mmCIF file of C-alpha atoms in Angstrom:
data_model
loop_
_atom_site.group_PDB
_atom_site.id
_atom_site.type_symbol
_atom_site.label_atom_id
_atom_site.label_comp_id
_atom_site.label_asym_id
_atom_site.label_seq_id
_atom_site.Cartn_x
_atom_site.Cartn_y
_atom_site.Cartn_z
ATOM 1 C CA UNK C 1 0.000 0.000 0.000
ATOM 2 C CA UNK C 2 1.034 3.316 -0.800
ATOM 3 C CA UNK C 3 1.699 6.084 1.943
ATOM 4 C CA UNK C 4 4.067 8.545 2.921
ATOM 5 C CA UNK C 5 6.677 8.125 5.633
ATOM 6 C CA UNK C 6 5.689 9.631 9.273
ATOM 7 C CA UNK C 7 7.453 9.619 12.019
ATOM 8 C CA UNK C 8 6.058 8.446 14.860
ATOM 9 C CA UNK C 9 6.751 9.233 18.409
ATOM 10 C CA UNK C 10 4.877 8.902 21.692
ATOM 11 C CA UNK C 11 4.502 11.503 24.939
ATOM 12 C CA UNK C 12 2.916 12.291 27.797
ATOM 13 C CA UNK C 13 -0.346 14.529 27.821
ATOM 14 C CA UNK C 14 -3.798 14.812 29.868
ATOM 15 C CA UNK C 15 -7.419 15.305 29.997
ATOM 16 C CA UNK C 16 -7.759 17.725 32.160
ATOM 17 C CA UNK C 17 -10.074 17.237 34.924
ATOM 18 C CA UNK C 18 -11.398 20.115 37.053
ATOM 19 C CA UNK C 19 -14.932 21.555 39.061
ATOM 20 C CA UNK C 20 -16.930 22.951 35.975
ATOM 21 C CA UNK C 21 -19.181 26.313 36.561
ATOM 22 C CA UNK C 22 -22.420 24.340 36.273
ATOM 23 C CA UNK C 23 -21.105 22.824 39.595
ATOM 24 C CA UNK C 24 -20.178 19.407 37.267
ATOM 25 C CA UNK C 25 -17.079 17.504 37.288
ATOM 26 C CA UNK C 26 -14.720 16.460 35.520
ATOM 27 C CA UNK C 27 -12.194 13.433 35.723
ATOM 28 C CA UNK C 28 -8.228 13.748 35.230
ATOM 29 C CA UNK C 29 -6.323 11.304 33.031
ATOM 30 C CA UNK C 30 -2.743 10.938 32.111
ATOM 31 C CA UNK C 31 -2.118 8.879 29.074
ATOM 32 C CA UNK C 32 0.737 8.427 26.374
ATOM 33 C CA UNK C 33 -0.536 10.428 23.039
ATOM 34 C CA UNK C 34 0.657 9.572 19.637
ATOM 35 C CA UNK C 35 2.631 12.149 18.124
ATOM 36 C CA UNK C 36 3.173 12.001 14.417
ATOM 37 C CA UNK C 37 5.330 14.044 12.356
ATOM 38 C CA UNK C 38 6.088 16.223 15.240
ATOM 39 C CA UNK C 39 2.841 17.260 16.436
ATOM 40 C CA UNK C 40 0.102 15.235 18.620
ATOM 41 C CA UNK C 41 -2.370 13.126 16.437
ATOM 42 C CA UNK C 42 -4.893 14.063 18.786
ATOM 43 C CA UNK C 43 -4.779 17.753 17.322
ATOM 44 C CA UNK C 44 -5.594 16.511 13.800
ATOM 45 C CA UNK C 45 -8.919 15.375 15.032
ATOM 46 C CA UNK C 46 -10.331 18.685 15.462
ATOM 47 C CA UNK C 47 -12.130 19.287 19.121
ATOM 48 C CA UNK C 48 -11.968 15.865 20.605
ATOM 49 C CA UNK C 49 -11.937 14.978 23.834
ATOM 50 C CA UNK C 50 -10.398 11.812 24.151
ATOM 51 C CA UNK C 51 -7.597 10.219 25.678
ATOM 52 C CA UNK C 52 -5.632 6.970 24.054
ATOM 53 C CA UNK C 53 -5.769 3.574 25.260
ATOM 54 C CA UNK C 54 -2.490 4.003 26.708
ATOM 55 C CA UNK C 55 -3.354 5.585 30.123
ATOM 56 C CA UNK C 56 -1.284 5.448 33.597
ATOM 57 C CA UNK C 57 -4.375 4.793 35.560
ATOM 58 C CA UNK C 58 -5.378 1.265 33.572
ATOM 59 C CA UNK C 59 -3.903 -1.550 35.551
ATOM 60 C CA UNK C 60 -0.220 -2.735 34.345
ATOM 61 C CA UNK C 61 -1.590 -6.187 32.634
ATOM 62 C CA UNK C 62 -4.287 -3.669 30.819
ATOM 63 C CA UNK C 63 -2.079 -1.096 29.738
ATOM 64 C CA UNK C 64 0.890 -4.210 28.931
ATOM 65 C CA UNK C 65 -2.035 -5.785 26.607
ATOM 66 C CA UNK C 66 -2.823 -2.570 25.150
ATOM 67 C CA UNK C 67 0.962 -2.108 24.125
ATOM 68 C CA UNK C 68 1.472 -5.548 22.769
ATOM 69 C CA UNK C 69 -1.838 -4.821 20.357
ATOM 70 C CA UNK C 70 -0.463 -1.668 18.953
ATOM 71 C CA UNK C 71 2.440 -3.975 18.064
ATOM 72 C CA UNK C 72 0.257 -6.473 16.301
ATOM 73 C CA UNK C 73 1.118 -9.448 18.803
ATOM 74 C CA UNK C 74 -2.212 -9.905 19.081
ATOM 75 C CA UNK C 75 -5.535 -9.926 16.810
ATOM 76 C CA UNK C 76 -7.618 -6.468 16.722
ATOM 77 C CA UNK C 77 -10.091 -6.325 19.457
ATOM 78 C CA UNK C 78 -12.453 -4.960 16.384
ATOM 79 C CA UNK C 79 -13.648 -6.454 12.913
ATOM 80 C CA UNK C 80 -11.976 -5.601 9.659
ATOM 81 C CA UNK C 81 -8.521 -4.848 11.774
ATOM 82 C CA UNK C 82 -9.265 -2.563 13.617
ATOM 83 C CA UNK C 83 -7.971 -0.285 16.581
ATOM 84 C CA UNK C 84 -9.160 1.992 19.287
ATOM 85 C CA UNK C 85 -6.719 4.660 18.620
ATOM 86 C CA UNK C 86 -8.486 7.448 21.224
ATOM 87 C CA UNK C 87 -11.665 6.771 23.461
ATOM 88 C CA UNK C 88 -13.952 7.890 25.904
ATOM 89 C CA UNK C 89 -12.305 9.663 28.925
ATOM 90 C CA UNK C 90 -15.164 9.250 31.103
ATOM 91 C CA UNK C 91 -15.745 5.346 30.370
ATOM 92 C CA UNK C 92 -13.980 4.222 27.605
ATOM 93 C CA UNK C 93 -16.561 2.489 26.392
ATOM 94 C CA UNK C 94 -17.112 2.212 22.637
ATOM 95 C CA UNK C 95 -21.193 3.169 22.807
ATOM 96 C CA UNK C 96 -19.641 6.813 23.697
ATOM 97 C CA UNK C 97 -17.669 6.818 19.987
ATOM 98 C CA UNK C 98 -14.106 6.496 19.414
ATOM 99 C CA UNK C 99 -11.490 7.119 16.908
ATOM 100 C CA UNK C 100 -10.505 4.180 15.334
ATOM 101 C CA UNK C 101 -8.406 2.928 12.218
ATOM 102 C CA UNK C 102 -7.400 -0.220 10.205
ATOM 103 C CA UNK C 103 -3.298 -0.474 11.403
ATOM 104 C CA UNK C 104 -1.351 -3.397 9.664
ATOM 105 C CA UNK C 105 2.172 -4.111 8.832
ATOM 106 C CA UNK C 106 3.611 -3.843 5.172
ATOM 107 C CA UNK C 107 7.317 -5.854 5.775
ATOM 108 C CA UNK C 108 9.157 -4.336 8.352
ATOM 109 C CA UNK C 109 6.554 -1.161 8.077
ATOM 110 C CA UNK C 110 3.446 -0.070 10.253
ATOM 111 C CA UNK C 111 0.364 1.353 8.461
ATOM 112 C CA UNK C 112 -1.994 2.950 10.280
ATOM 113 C CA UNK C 113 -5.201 4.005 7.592
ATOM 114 C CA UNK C 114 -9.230 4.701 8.027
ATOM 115 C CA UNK C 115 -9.981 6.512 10.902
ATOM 116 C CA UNK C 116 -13.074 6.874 11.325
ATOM 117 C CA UNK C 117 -15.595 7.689 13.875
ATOM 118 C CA UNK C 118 -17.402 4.647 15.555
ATOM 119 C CA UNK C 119 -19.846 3.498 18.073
ATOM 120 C CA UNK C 120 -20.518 -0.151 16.810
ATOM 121 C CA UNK C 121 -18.627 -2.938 16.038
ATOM 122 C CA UNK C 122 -18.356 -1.922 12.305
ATOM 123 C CA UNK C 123 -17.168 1.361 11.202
ATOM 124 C CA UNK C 124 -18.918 3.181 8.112
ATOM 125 C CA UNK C 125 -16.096 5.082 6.288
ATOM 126 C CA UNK C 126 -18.371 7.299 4.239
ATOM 127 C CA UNK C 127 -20.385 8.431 6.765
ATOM 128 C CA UNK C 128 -17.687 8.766 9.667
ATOM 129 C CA UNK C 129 -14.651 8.616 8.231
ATOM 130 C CA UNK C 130 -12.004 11.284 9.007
ATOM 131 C CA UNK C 131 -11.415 11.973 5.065
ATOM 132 C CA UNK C 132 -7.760 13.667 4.626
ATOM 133 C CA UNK C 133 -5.966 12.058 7.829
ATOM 134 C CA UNK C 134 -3.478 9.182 7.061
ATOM 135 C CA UNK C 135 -2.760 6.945 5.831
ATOM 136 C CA UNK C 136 0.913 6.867 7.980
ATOM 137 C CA UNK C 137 3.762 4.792 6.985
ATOM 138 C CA UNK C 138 5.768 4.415 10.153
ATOM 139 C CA UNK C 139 9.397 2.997 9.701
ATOM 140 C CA UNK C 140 9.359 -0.370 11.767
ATOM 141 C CA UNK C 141 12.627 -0.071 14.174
ATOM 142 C CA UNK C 142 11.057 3.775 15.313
ATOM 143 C CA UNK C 143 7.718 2.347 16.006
ATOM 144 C CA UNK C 144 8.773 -1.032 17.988
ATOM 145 C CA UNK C 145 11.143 0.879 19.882
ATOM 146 C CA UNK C 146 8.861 3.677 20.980
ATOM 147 C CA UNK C 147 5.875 1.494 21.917
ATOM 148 C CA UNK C 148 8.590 -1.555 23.313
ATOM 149 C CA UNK C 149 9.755 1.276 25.501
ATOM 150 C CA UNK C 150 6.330 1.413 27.260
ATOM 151 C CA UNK C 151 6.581 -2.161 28.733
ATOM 152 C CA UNK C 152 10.306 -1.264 30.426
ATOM 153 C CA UNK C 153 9.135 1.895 31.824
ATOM 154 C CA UNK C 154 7.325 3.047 34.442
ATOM 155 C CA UNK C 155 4.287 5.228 32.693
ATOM 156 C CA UNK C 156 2.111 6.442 35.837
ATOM 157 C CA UNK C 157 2.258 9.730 37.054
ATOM 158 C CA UNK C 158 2.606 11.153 40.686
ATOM 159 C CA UNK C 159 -1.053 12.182 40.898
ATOM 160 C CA UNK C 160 -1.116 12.922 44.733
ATOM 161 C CA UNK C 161 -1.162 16.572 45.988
ATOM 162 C CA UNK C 162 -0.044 17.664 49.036
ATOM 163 C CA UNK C 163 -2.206 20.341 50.571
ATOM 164 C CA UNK C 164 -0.752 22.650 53.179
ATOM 165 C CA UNK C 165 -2.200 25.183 55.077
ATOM 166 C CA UNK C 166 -4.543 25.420 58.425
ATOM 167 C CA UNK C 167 -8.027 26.257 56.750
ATOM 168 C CA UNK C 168 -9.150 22.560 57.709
ATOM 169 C CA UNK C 169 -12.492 23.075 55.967
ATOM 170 C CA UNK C 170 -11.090 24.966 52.963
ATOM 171 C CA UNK C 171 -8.436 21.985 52.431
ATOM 172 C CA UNK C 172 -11.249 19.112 52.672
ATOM 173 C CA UNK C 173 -13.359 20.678 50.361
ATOM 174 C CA UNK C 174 -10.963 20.585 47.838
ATOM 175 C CA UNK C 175 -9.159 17.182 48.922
ATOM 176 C CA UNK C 176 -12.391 16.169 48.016
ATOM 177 C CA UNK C 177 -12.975 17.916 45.322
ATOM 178 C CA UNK C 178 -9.532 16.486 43.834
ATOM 179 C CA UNK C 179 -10.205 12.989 44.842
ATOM 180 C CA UNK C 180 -13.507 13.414 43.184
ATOM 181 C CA UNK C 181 -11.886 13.851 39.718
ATOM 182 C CA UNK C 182 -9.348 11.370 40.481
ATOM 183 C CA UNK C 183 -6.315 13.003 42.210
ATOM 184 C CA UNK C 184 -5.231 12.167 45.292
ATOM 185 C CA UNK C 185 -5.188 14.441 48.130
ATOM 186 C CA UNK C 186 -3.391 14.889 51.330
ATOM 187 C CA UNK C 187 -3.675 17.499 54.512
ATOM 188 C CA UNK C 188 -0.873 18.584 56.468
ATOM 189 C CA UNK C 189 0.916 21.579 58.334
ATOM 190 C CA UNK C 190 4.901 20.127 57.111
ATOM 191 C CA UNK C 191 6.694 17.615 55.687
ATOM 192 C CA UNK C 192 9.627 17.382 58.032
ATOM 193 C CA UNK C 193 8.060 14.293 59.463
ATOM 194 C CA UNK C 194 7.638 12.737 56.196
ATOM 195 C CA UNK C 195 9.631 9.638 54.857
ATOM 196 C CA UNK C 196 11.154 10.257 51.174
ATOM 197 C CA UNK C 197 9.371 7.232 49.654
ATOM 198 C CA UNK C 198 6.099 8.981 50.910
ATOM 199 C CA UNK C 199 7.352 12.359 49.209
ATOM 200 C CA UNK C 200 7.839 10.765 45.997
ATOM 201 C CA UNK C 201 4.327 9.928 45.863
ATOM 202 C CA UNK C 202 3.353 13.769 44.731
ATOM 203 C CA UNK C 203 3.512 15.313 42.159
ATOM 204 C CA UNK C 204 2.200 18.937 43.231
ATOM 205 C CA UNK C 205 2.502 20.638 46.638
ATOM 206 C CA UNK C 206 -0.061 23.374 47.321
ATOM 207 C CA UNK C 207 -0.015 26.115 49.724
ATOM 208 C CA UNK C 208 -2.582 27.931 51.179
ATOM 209 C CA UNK C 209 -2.905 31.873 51.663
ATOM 210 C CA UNK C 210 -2.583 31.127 55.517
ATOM 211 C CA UNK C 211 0.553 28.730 54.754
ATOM 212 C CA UNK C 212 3.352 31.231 56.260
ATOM 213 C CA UNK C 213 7.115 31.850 54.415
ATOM 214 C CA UNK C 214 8.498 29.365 56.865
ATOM 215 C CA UNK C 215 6.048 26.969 56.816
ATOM 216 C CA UNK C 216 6.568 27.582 53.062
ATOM 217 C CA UNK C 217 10.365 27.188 52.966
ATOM 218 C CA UNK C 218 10.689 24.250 55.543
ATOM 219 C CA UNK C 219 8.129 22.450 52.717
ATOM 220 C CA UNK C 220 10.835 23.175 50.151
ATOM 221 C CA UNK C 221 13.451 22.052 52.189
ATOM 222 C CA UNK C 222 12.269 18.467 52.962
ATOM 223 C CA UNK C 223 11.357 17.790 49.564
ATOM 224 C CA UNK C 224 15.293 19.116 48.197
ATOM 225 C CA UNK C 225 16.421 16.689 50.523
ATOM 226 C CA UNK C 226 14.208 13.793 49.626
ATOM 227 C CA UNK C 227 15.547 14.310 46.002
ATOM 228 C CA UNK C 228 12.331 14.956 44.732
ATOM 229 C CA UNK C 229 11.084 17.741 42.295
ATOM 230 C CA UNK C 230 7.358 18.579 42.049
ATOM 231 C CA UNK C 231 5.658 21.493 41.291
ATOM 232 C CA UNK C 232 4.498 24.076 43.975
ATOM 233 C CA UNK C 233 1.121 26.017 43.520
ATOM 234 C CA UNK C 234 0.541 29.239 45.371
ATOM 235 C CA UNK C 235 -3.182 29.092 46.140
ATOM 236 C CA UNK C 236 -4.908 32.395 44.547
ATOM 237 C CA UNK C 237 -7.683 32.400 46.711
ATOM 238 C CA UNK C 238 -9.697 30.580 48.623
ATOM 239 C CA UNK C 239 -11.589 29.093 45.932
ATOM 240 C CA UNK C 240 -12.204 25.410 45.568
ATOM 241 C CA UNK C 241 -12.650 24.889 41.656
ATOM 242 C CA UNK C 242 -9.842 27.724 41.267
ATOM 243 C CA UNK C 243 -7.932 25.972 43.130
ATOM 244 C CA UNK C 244 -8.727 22.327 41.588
ATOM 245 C CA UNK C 245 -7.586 24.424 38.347
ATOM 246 C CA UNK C 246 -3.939 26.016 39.364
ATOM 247 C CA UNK C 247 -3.119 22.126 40.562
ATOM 248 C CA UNK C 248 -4.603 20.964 37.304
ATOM 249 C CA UNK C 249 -1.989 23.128 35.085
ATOM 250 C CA UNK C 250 0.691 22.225 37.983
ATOM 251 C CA UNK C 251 0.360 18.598 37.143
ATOM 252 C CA UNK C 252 0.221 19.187 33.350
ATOM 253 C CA UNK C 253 3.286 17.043 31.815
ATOM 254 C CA UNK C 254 3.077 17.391 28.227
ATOM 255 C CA UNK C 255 5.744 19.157 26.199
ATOM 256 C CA UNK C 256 5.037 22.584 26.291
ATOM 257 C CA UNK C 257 5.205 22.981 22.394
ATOM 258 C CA UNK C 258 2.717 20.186 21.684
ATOM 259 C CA UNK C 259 0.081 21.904 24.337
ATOM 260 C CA UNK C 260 -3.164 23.488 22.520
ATOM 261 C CA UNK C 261 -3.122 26.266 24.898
ATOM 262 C CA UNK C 262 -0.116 28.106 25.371
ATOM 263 C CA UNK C 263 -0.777 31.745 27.285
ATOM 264 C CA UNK C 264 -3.354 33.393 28.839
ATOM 265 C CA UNK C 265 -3.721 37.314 29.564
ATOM 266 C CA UNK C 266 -6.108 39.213 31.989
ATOM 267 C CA UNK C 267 -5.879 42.750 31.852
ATOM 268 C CA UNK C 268 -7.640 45.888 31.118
ATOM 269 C CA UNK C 269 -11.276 44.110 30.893
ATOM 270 C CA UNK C 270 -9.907 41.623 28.438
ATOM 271 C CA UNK C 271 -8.327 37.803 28.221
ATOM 272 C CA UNK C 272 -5.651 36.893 25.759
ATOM 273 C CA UNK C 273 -5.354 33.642 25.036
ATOM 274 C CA UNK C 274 -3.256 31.649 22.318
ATOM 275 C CA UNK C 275 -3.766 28.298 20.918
ATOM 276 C CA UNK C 276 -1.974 26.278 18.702
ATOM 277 C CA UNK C 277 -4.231 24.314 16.628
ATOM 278 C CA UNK C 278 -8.403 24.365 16.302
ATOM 279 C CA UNK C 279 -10.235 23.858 19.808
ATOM 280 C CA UNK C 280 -12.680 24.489 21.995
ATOM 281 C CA UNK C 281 -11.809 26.903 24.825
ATOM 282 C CA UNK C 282 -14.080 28.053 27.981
ATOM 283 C CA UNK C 283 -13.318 30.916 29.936
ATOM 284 C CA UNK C 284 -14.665 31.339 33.348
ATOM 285 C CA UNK C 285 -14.476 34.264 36.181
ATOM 286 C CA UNK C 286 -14.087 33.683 40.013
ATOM 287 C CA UNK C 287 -14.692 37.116 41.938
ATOM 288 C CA UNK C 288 -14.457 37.438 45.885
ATOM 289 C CA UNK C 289 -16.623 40.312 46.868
ATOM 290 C CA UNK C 290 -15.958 42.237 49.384
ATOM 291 C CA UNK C 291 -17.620 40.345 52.190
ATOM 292 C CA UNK C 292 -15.250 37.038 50.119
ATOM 293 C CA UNK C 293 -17.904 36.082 48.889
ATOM 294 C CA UNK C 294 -17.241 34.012 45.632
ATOM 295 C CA UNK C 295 -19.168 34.439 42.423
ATOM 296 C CA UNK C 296 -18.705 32.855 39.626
ATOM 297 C CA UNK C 297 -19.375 33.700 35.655
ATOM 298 C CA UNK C 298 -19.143 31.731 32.367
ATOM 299 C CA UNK C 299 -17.337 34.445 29.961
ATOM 300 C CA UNK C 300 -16.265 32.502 26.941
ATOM 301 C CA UNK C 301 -16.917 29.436 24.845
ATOM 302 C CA UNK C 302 -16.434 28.667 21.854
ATOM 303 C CA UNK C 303 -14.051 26.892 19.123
ATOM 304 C CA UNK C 304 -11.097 29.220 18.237
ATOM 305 C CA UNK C 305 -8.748 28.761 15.267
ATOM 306 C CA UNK C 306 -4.936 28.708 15.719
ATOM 307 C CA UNK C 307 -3.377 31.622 16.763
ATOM 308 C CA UNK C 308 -3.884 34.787 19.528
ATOM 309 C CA UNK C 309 -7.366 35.837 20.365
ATOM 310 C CA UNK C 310 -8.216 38.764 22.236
ATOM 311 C CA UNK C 311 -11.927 38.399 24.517
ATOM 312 C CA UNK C 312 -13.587 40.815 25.911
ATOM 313 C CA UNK C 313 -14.968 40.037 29.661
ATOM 314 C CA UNK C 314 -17.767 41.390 31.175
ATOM 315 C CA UNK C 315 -16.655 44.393 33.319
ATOM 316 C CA UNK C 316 -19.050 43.232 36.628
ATOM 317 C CA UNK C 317 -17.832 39.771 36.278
ATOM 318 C CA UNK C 318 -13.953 40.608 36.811
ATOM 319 C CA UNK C 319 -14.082 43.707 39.026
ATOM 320 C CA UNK C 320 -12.069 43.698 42.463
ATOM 321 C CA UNK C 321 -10.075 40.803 43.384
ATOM 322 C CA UNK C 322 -11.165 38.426 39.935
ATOM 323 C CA UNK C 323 -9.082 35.338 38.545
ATOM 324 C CA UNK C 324 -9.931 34.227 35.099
ATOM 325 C CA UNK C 325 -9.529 30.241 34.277
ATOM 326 C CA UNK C 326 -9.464 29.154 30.752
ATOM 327 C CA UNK C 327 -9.713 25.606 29.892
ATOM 328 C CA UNK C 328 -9.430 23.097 26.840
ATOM 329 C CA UNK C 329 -9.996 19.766 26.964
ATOM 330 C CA UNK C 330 -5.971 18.980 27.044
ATOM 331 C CA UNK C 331 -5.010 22.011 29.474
ATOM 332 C CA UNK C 332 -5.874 24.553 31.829
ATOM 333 C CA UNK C 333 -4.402 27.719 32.411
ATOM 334 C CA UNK C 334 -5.180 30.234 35.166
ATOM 335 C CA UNK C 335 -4.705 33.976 35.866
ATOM 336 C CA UNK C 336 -5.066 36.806 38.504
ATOM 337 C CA UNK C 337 -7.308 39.952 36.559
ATOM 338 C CA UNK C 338 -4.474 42.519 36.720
ATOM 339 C CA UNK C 339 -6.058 45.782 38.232
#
């Protein structure tokens, strides 16, 4: 069969999870994208949110079999050979549509050809195809030895946050909030206590507004001499789904260059935001009134093409002490409204 070469390459990226306006949430997952010629396959698919069937949280054996079928050790799991190449986040389950294609091996080559759209067993081409994408020609030795890598490596992700600060009832909310979209979530005052295998278990510390500079520093300090690098997160405000967000972009792992959204602005009753390929992108407002207070306002959503955008916000919605979150289904960025 005739294709074109691609390279093909594999990294890590999310679905971000996070507490939604409409009080909704949404669940985090870490999986291993696809990226071909340089840029996530995922982006090629338009607005899709979807995650691949190689994800950390999937027990080893799962994720192992998973492998081994992209490799073609085993028969496709769907007629007419095919593959689940990106699926539900929320269940996986094929009744919710996923992206799947026809991949086979031409000697020593990989072919991947056909997506299409499908929520059956069999896939109609005409009507769901996705006309214009593929058909890849991946170089054997490249794709074996990404995809072999998998099964030496460890793949899951520290997804355990360590909250400090002494607003008890501020910090369970949102331990619970976290745990609710699947990150795990523990309360303390230190970590000076703490063994280093325990410290390795996080991947994000966050501090409170009441967390003091030497509570702050002492944090620091045990983790520099456990050996272990995470990512700290100044709480803005004492906001739970604000909060959910900053440790959402905090835990965000993907390359920087192969993110969809890449900056975000908020300044002079506007939001600047830049994305990098065709997606859908919400903007929402938290405001603490003066008696803190917290309101909250949808500002933005639509699909916006490649490139910088410049949104106007509603004046009442970011006025006094505001923080603007804007969110795509692969990222989440957050800002304080500069007064």
């Amino acid at each position: 069969m005739s294709a074109e070469y691609a390279t093909f390459g594999l990294a890590p990226a999310m679905r971000a999870g996070g507490v939604l306006a409409n009080g909704d949430y949404q669940v985090h997952r870490d999986f291993v994208d696809f990226i071909v010629d340089g840029r996530p396959l995922l982006f090629q698919l338009s607005d899709l949110d979807a995650v691949s069937p190689l994800a950390s949280d999937v027990p080893p054996a799962i994720f192992t079999a998973q492998v081994r079928s992209l490799l073609l050790e085993t028969d496709a799991p769907l007629p007419d050979g095919r593959f689940v190449v990106y699926g539900c986040p929320e269940c996986e389950d094929l009744m919710c549509g996923a992206v799947t294609a026809v991949i086979e091996r031409d000697g020593e080559d990989f072919i991947w050809r056909d997506f299409a759209w499908q929520t059956d067993q069999h896939a109609d081409l005409e009507l769901n195809g996705y006309h214009g994408i593929g058909p890849f020609r991946f170089r054997g030795p490249e794709y074996r030895q990404a995809l072999a890598g998998l099964l030496g490596d460890a793949v899951g992700t520290r997804r355990r946050v360590l909250l400090i600060g002494s607003r008890v009832a501020l910090l369970g909310k949102l331990a619970a909030a976290l745990r609710t979209i699947g990150i795990g979530a523990d309360i303390t005052d230190g970590a000076q206590d703490v063994p280093p295998d325990e410290l390795r278990a996080y991947g994000a510390v966050a501090f409170g507004r009441s967390a003091g500079e030497e509570q702050r520093a002492a944090v620091r300090r045990s983790f520099d001499r456990a050996g272990v690098e995470v990512a700290y997160v100044e709480g803005l405000a004492p906001i739970v789904p604000l909060l959910v967000a900053q440790i959402e972009h905090a835990l965000d792992r993907s390359p920087v260059e192969q993110r969809r959204l890449t900056r975000l602005v908020a300044a002079d009753g506007e939001a600047g935001v830049e994305i990098t390929s065709p997606c859908r992108v919400q903007l929402t407002a938290y405001r603490l009134d003066r008696l803190y207070r917290t309101h909250t306002h949808e500002l933005f959503d639509g699909v916006l093409e490649p490139g910088r955008h410049r949104i106007a916000l509603d004046g009442k919605a970011v006025k006094g002490e505001a923080f603007v979150v804007a969110r795509t289904s692969g990222s989440v960025l957050v800002e304080a409204m500069a007064r």
